[in-house]
Coordinates of C-alpha atoms in Angstrom, one line a residue:
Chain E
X726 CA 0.0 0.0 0.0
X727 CA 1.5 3.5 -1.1
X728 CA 2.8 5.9 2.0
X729 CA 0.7 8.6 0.7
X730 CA -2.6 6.0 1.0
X731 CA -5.4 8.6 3.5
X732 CA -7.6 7.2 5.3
X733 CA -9.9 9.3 7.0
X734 CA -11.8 8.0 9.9
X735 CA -15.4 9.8 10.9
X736 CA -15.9 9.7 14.5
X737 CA -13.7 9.9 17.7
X738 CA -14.6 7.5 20.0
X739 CA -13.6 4.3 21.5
X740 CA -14.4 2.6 18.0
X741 CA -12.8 5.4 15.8
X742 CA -10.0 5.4 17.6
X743 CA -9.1 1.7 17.4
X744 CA -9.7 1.4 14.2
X745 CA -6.4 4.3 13.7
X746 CA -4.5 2.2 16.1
X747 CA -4.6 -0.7 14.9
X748 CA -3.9 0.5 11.0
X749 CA -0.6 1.6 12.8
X750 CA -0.2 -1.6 15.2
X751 CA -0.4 -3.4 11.6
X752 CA 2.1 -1.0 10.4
X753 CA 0.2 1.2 8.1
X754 CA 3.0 4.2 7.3
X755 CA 0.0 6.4 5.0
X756 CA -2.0 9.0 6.7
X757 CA -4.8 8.6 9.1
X758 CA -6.8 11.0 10.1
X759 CA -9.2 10.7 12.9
X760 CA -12.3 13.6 12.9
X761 CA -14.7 13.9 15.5
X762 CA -17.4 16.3 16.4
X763 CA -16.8 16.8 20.3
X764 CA -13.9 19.1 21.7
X765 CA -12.9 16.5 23.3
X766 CA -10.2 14.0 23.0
X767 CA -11.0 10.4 22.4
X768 CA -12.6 9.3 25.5
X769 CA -14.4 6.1 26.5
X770 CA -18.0 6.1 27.4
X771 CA -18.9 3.6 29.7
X772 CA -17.3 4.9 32.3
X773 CA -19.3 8.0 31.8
X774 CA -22.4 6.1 33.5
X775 CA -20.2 4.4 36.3
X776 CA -17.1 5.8 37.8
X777 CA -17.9 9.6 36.3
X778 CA -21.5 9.6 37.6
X779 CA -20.3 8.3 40.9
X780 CA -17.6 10.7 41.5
X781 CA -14.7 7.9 42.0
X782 CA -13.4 9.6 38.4
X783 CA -12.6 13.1 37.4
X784 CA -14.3 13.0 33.6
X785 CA -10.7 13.6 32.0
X786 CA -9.7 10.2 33.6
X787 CA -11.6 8.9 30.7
X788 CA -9.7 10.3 27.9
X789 CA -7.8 7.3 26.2
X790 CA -5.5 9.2 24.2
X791 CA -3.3 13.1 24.8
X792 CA -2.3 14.9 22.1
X793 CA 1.0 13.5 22.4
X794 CA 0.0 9.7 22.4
X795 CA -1.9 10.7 19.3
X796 CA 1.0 12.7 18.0
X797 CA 3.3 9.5 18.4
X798 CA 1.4 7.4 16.9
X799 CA 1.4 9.8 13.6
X800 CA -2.8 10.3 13.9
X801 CA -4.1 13.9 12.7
X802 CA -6.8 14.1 15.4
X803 CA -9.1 17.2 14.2
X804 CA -11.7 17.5 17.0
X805 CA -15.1 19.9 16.8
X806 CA -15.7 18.7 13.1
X807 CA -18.6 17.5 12.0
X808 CA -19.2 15.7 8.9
X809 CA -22.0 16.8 7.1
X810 CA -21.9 14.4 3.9
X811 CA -20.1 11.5 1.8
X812 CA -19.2 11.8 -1.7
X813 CA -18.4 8.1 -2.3
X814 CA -17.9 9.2 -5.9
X815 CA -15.0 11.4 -5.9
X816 CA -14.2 9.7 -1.9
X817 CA -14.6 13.1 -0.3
X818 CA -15.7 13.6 3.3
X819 CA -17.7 17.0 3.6
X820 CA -17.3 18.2 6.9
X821 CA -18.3 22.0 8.8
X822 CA -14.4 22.5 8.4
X823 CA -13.6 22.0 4.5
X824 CA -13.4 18.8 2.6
X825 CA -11.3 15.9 3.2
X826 CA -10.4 13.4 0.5
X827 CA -9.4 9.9 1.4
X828 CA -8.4 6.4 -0.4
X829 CA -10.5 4.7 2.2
X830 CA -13.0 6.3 4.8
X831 CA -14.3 3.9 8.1
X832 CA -17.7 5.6 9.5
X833 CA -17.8 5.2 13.2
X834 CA -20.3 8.1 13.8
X835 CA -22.0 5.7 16.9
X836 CA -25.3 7.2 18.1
X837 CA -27.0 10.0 19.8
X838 CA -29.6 9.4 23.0
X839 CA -33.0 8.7 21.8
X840 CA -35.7 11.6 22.9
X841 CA -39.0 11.2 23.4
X842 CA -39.0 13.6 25.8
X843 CA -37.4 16.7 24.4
X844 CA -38.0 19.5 26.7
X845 CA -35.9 21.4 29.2
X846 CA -35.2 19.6 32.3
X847 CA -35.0 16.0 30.7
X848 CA -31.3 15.2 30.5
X849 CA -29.8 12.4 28.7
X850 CA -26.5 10.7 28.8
X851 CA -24.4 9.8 25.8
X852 CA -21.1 12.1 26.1
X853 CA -18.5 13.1 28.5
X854 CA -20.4 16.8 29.1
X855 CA -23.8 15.2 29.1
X856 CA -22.1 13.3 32.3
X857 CA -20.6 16.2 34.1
X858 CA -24.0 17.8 34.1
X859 CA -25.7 15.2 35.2
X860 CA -23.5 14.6 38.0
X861 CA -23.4 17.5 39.4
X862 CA -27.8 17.2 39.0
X863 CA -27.4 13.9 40.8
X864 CA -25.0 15.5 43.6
X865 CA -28.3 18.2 44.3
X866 CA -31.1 15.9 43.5
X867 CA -33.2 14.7 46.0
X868 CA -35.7 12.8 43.9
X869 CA -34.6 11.2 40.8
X870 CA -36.8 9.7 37.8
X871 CA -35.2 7.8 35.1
X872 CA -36.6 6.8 32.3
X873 CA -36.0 3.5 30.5
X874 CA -35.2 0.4 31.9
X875 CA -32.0 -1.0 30.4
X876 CA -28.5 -0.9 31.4
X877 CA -27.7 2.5 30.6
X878 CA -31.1 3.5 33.1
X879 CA -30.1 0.6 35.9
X880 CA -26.0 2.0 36.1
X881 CA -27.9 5.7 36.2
X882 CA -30.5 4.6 39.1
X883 CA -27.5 2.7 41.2
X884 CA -25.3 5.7 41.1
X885 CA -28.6 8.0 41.9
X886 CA -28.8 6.0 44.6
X887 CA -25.1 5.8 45.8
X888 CA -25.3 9.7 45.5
X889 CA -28.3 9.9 48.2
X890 CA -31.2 9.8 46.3
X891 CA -34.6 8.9 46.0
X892 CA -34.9 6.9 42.8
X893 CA -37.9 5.9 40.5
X894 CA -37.0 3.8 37.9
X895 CA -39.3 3.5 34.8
X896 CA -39.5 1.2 32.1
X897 CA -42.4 0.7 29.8
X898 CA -41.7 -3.0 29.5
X899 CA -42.8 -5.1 31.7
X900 CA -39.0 -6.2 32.3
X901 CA -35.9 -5.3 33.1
X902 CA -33.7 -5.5 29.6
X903 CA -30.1 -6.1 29.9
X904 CA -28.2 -5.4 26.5
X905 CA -27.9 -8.6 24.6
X906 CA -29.0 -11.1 27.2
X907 CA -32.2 -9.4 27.0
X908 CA -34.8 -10.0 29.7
X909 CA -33.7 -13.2 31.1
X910 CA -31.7 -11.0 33.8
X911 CA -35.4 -9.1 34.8
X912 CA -35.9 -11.2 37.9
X913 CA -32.6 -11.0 39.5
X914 CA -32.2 -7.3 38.6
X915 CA -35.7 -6.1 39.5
X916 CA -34.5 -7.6 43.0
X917 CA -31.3 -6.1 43.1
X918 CA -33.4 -2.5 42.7
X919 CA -35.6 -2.7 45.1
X920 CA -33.2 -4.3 47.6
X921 CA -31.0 -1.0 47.2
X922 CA -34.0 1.1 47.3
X923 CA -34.8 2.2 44.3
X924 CA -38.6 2.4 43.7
X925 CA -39.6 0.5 40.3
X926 CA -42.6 1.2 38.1
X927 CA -42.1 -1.3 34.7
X928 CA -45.2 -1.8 32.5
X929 CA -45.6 1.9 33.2
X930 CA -46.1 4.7 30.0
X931 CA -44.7 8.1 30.7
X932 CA -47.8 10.4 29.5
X933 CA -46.6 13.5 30.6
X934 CA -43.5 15.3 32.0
X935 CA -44.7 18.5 33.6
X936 CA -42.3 21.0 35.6
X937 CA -43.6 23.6 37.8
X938 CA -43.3 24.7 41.6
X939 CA -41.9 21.7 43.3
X940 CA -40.3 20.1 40.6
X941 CA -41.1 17.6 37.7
X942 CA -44.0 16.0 37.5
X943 CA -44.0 12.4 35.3
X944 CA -47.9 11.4 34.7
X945 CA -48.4 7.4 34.3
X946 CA -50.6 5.8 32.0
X947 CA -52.5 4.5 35.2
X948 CA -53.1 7.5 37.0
X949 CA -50.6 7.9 39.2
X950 CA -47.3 9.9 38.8
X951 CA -44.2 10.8 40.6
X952 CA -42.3 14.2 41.1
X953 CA -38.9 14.8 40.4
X954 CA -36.0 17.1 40.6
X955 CA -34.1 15.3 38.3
X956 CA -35.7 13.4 35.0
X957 CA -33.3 11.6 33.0
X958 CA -34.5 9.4 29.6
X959 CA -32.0 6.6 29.1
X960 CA -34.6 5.2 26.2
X961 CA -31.6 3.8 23.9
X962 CA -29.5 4.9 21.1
X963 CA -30.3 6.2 17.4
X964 CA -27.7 5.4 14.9
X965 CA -26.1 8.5 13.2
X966 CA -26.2 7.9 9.7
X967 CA -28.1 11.4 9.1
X968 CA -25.3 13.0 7.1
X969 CA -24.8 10.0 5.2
X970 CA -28.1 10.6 3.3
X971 CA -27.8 10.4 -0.5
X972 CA -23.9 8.9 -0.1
X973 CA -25.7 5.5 -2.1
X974 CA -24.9 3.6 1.2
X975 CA -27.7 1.4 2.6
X976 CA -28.6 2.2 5.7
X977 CA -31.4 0.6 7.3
X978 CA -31.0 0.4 11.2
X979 CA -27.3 1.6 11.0
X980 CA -24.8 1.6 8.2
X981 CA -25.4 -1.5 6.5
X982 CA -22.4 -3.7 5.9
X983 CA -21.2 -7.0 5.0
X984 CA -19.7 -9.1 7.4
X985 CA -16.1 -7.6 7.1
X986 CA -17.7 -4.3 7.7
X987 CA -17.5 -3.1 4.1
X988 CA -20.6 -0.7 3.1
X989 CA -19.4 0.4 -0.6
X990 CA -15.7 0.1 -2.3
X991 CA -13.3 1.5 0.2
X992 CA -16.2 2.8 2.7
X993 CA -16.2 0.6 6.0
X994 CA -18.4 1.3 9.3
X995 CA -17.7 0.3 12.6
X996 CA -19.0 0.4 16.0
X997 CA -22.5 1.4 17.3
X998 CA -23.5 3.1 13.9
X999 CA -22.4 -0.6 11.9
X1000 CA -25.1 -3.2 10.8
X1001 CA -22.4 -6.0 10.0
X1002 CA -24.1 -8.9 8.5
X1003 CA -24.1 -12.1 10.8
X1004 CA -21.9 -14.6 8.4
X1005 CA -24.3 -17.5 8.8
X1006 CA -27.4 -15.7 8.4
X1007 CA -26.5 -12.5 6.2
X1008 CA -29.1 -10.7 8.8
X1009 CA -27.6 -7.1 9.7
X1010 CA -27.6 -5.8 12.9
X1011 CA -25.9 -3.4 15.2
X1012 CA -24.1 -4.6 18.5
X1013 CA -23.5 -2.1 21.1
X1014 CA -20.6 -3.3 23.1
X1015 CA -17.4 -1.7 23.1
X1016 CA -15.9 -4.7 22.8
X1017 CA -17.3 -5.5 19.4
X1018 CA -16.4 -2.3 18.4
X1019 CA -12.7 -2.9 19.5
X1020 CA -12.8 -6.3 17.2
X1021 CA -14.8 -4.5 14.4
X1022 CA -12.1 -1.9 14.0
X1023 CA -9.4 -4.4 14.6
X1024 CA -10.9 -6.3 11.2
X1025 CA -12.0 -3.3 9.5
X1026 CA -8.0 -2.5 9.5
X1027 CA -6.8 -5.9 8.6
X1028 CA -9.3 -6.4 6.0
X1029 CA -8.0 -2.7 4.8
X1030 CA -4.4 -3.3 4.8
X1031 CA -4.3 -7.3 4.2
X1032 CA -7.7 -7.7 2.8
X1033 CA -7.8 -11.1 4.6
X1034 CA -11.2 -12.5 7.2
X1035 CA -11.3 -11.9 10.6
X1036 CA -13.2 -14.3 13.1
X1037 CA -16.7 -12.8 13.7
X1038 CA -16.6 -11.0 17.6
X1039 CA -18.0 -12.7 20.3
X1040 CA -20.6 -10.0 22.2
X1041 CA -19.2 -9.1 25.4
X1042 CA -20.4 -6.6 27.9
X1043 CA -20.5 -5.8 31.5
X1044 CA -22.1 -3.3 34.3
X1045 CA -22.3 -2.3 37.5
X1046 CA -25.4 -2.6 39.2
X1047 CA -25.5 -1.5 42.9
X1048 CA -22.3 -2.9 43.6
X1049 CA -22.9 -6.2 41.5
X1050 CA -20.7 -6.8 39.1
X1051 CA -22.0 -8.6 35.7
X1052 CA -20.4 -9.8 32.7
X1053 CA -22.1 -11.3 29.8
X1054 CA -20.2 -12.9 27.5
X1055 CA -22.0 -14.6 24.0
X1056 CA -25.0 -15.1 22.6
X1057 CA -28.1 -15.2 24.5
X1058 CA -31.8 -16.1 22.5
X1059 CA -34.8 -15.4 24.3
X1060 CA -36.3 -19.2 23.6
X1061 CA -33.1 -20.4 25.6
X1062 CA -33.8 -19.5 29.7
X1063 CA -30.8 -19.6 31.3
X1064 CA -29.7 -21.9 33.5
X1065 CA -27.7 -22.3 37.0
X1066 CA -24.4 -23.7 35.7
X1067 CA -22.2 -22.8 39.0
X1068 CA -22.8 -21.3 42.8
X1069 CA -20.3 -19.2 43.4
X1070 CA -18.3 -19.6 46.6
X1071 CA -19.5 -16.1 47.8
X1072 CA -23.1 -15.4 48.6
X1073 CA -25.0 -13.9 45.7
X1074 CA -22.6 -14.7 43.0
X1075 CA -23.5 -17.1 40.3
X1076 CA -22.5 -18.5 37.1
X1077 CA -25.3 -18.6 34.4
X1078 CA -25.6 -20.5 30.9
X1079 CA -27.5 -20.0 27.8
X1080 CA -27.5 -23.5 26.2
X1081 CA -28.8 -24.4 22.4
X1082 CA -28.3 -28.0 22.0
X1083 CA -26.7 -28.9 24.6
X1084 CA -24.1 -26.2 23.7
X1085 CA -23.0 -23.3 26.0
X1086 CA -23.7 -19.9 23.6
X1087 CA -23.7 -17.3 26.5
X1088 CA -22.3 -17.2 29.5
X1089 CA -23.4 -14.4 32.7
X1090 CA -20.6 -14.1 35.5
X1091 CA -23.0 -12.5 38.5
X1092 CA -20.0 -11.1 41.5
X1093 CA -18.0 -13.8 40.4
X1094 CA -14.1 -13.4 40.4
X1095 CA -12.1 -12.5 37.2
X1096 CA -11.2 -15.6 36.9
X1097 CA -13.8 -17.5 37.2
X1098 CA -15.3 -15.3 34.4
X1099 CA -12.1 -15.9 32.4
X1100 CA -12.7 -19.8 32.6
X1101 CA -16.8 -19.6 31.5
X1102 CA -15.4 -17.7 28.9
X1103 CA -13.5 -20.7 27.2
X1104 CA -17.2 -22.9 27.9
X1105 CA -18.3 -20.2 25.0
X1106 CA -15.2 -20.8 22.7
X1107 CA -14.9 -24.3 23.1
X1108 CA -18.9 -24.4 21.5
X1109 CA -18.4 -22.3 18.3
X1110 CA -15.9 -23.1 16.0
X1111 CA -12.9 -20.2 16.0
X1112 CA -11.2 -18.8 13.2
X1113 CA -7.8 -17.4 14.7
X1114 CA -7.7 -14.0 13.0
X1115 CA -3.8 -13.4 14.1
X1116 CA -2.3 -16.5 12.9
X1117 CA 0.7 -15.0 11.0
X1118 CA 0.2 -15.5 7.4
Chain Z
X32 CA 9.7 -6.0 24.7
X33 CA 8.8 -3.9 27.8
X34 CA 5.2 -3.4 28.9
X35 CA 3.5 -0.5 30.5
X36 CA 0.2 0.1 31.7
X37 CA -1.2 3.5 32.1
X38 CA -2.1 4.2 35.9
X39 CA -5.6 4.5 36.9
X40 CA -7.0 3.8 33.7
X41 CA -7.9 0.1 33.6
X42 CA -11.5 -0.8 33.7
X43 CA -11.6 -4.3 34.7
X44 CA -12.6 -6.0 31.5
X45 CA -9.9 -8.6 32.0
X46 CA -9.1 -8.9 27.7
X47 CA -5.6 -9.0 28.3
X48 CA -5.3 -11.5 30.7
X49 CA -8.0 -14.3 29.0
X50 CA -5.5 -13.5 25.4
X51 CA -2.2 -13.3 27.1
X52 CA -2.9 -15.1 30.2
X53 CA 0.9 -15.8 31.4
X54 CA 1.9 -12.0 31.2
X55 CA -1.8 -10.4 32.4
X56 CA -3.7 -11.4 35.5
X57 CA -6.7 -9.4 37.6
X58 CA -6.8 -8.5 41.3
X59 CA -9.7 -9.7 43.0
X60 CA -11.1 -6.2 41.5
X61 CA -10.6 -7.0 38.7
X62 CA -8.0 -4.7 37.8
X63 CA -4.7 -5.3 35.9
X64 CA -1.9 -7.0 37.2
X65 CA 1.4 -7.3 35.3
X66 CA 2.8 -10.4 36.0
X67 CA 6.0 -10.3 33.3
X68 CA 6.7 -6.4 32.2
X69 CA 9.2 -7.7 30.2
X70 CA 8.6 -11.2 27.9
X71 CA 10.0 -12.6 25.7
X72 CA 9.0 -12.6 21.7
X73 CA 7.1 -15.8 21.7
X74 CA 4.4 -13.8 23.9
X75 CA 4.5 -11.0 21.5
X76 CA 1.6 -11.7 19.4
X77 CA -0.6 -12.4 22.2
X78 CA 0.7 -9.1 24.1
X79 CA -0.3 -7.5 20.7
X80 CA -3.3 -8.5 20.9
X81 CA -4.0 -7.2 24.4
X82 CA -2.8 -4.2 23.8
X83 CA -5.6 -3.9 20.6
X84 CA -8.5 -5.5 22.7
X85 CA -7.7 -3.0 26.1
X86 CA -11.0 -0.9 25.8
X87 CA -9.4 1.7 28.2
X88 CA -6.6 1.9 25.5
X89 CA -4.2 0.8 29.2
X90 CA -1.5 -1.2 27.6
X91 CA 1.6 0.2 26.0
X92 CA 4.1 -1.8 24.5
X93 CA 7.9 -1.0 23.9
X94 CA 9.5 -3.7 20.9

């Protein structure tokens, strides 16, 4: 590949990011430059909802790379840019700041917070400022409501709670979801709420979020309501493809790919904003782990450089729930309860399965120690066949 | 082949030590420990790989 090969990748977070270092970690000499629409540096979001929120991190603690890490690793990093159009044609990214051409470009635009609720007063928590406001609304709050029961609106409630206050957590399921295990998890976590005090409404509508003397009021589709000094929606993510209107790319629920991440010739996506199409089933979807985004970027570069196959990422994730530490790890369908496989030796920790066919697909670590987790993990690899992507060639 | 990790920054997710399990372990936290800062090459595609799969970006790596 020439030395004067540009690839320009749109989008500055964890994903982004990766995706530059690994071009270099696979010894990529051509240009890379990284654009990204915050004034931040690249920083990594989930501690935004955990350590941040909680106060155990200053918010710069989550910058991955300085200026000079960047600078070392030979990455133009251009923050407060945003791109505003793709000219697959001519392979021109049109951005607020000029236009930048490229050989190849990677999207990893990720997603914004989902509003339903678009008024003053509702806050929402997708980036490193949305997370120093809202901690320091947590630090005054006395009643909290969050809306959306999922892991992003379980890791708000449990710092809410660590931070003193009274919590209401809202989901208009009837469940608890939890990322990619989906509801299997409801049980245990709807438990884990209300034993740490937080009061939980699910199968409960929002109708109306009113403010006025005394706070926030949040009707419910029953009737009842609650009031609220701090309303936070935490109601999932919407994929940022906007600008990416009339670029010729498909994009459906995200950026839709194949299953090396390729959109068009020489356009890739990555990350929460990627649809990469399951190999077996050709189905597209977008996974919203950092870890898959980590892998995605780590094949998106190898498929650039080498063009050669990566193995398909294995969905990993984990929170922090009140203390509880959980860590899924595979593929979890809702047909397939899970089941006990292990009692850990400490009270309340547990090691749960998935199983298809007598196979073990997922695997949930519950308080369980690091390497314990590390062992399930192999119980997952040992069941699907795996393609070493870093077998030297 | 030297080995640094960044302090404060590690996050628990315990990639580097399921890839490159005899130079990476966890404290009961779940936080990194280094047990070999400085391996020899036949760990360095596995330490390479740790170093890409780190999602706090920790792991620094000298050749």
């Amino acid at each position: 590949m020439a030395s004067r090969h540009r690839i320009v990748v749109v989008g500055a977070s964890l994903a982004g990011l990766s995706v530059a270092e690994s071009l270099r970690l696979e010894g990529f000499s051509g240009e890379i430059l990284l654009v990204g629409d915050e004034s931040h540096l690249p920083y990594s979001r989930p501690p935004l909802s955990k350590q941040v929120l909680l106060d155990d991190w200053e918010p710069e603690r989550s910058i991955l790379k300085s200026t000079h890490e960047l600078e070392e690793l030979g990455i133009e990093f251009r923050g407060s840019t945003t791109a505003t159009g793709l000219d697959t044609g001519n392979r021109m990214v049109i951005t607020d700041n000029g236009v930048e051409h490229y050989d190849d470009v990677v999207i990893a635009t990720g997603t914004r917070a989902r509003r339903v609720w678009d008024r003053a007063g509702v806050l929402t928590l997708r980036t490193l400022d949305d997370a120093t406001a809202m901690r320091s609304e947590l630090r005054r709050a006395g009643r909290v409501a969050v809306l959306g029961a999922g892991v992003l609106g379980s890791e708000i409630a449990s710092a809410a709670r660590r931070l003193g206050g009274d919590v209401t957590l809202i989901g208009r399921s009837g469940r608890i979801s939890f990322g990619a295990v989906g509801t299997a998890l409801s049980a245990r976590l709807s438990d884990l709420h209300r034993e740490n005090g937080v009061d939980l409404r699910l199968a409960t509508t929002v109708l109306d979020i009113a403010t006025g003397i005394g706070g926030t009021q949040v009707g419910f589709d029953d009737g009842t309501g609650v009031s609220a000094d701090v309303v936070i929606s935490a109601i999932g993510g919407i994929p940022r493809t906007e600008w990416l209107t009339g670029s010729g790319l498909i994009l459906a629920d995200g950026v839709v790919c194949d299953h090396r991440g390729v959109a068009a010739p020489g356009v890739y996506a990555v990350g929460d904003v990627a649809a990469w199409a399951d190999p077996a089933t050709g189905i597209a979807s977008r996974v919203e782990h950092q870890s898959s985004a980590i892998e995605q970027a780590m094949a998106v570069a190898t498929t650039i450089l080498h063009d050669r196959e990566s193995a398909t990422p294995v969905p990993f994730f984990w929170s922090e729930i009140h203390g509880a530490r959980i860590k899924a790890y595979g593929w979890f369908a809702a047909q397939h309860p899970l089941v006990e496989l292990d009692a850990g030796s400490q009270d309340g920790s547990v090691l749960l399965g998935s199983q298809e066919d007598g196979r073990t697909r997922g695997v949930i670590a519950w308080n369980l120690p690091p390497q314990a987790f590390r062992k399930a993990r192999g119980l997952v690899d040992s069941a699907v066949p795996v393609l070493d992507s870093h077998a030297k060639v | 082949m030297k080995i640094t990790v960044k302090d404060g920054a590690c996050v628990g997710a315990g990639q580097c030590a399921l890839v490159a399990e005899d130079v990476f372990d966890q404290d009961d936290e779940g936080l990194v420990l280094v047990l070999d800062s400085e391996p020899d090459a036949s760990h360095a595609a596995a330490v390479r790989r740790a170093v890409s799969l780190c999602p706090a970006r920790a792991i620094s790596l000298q050749e």
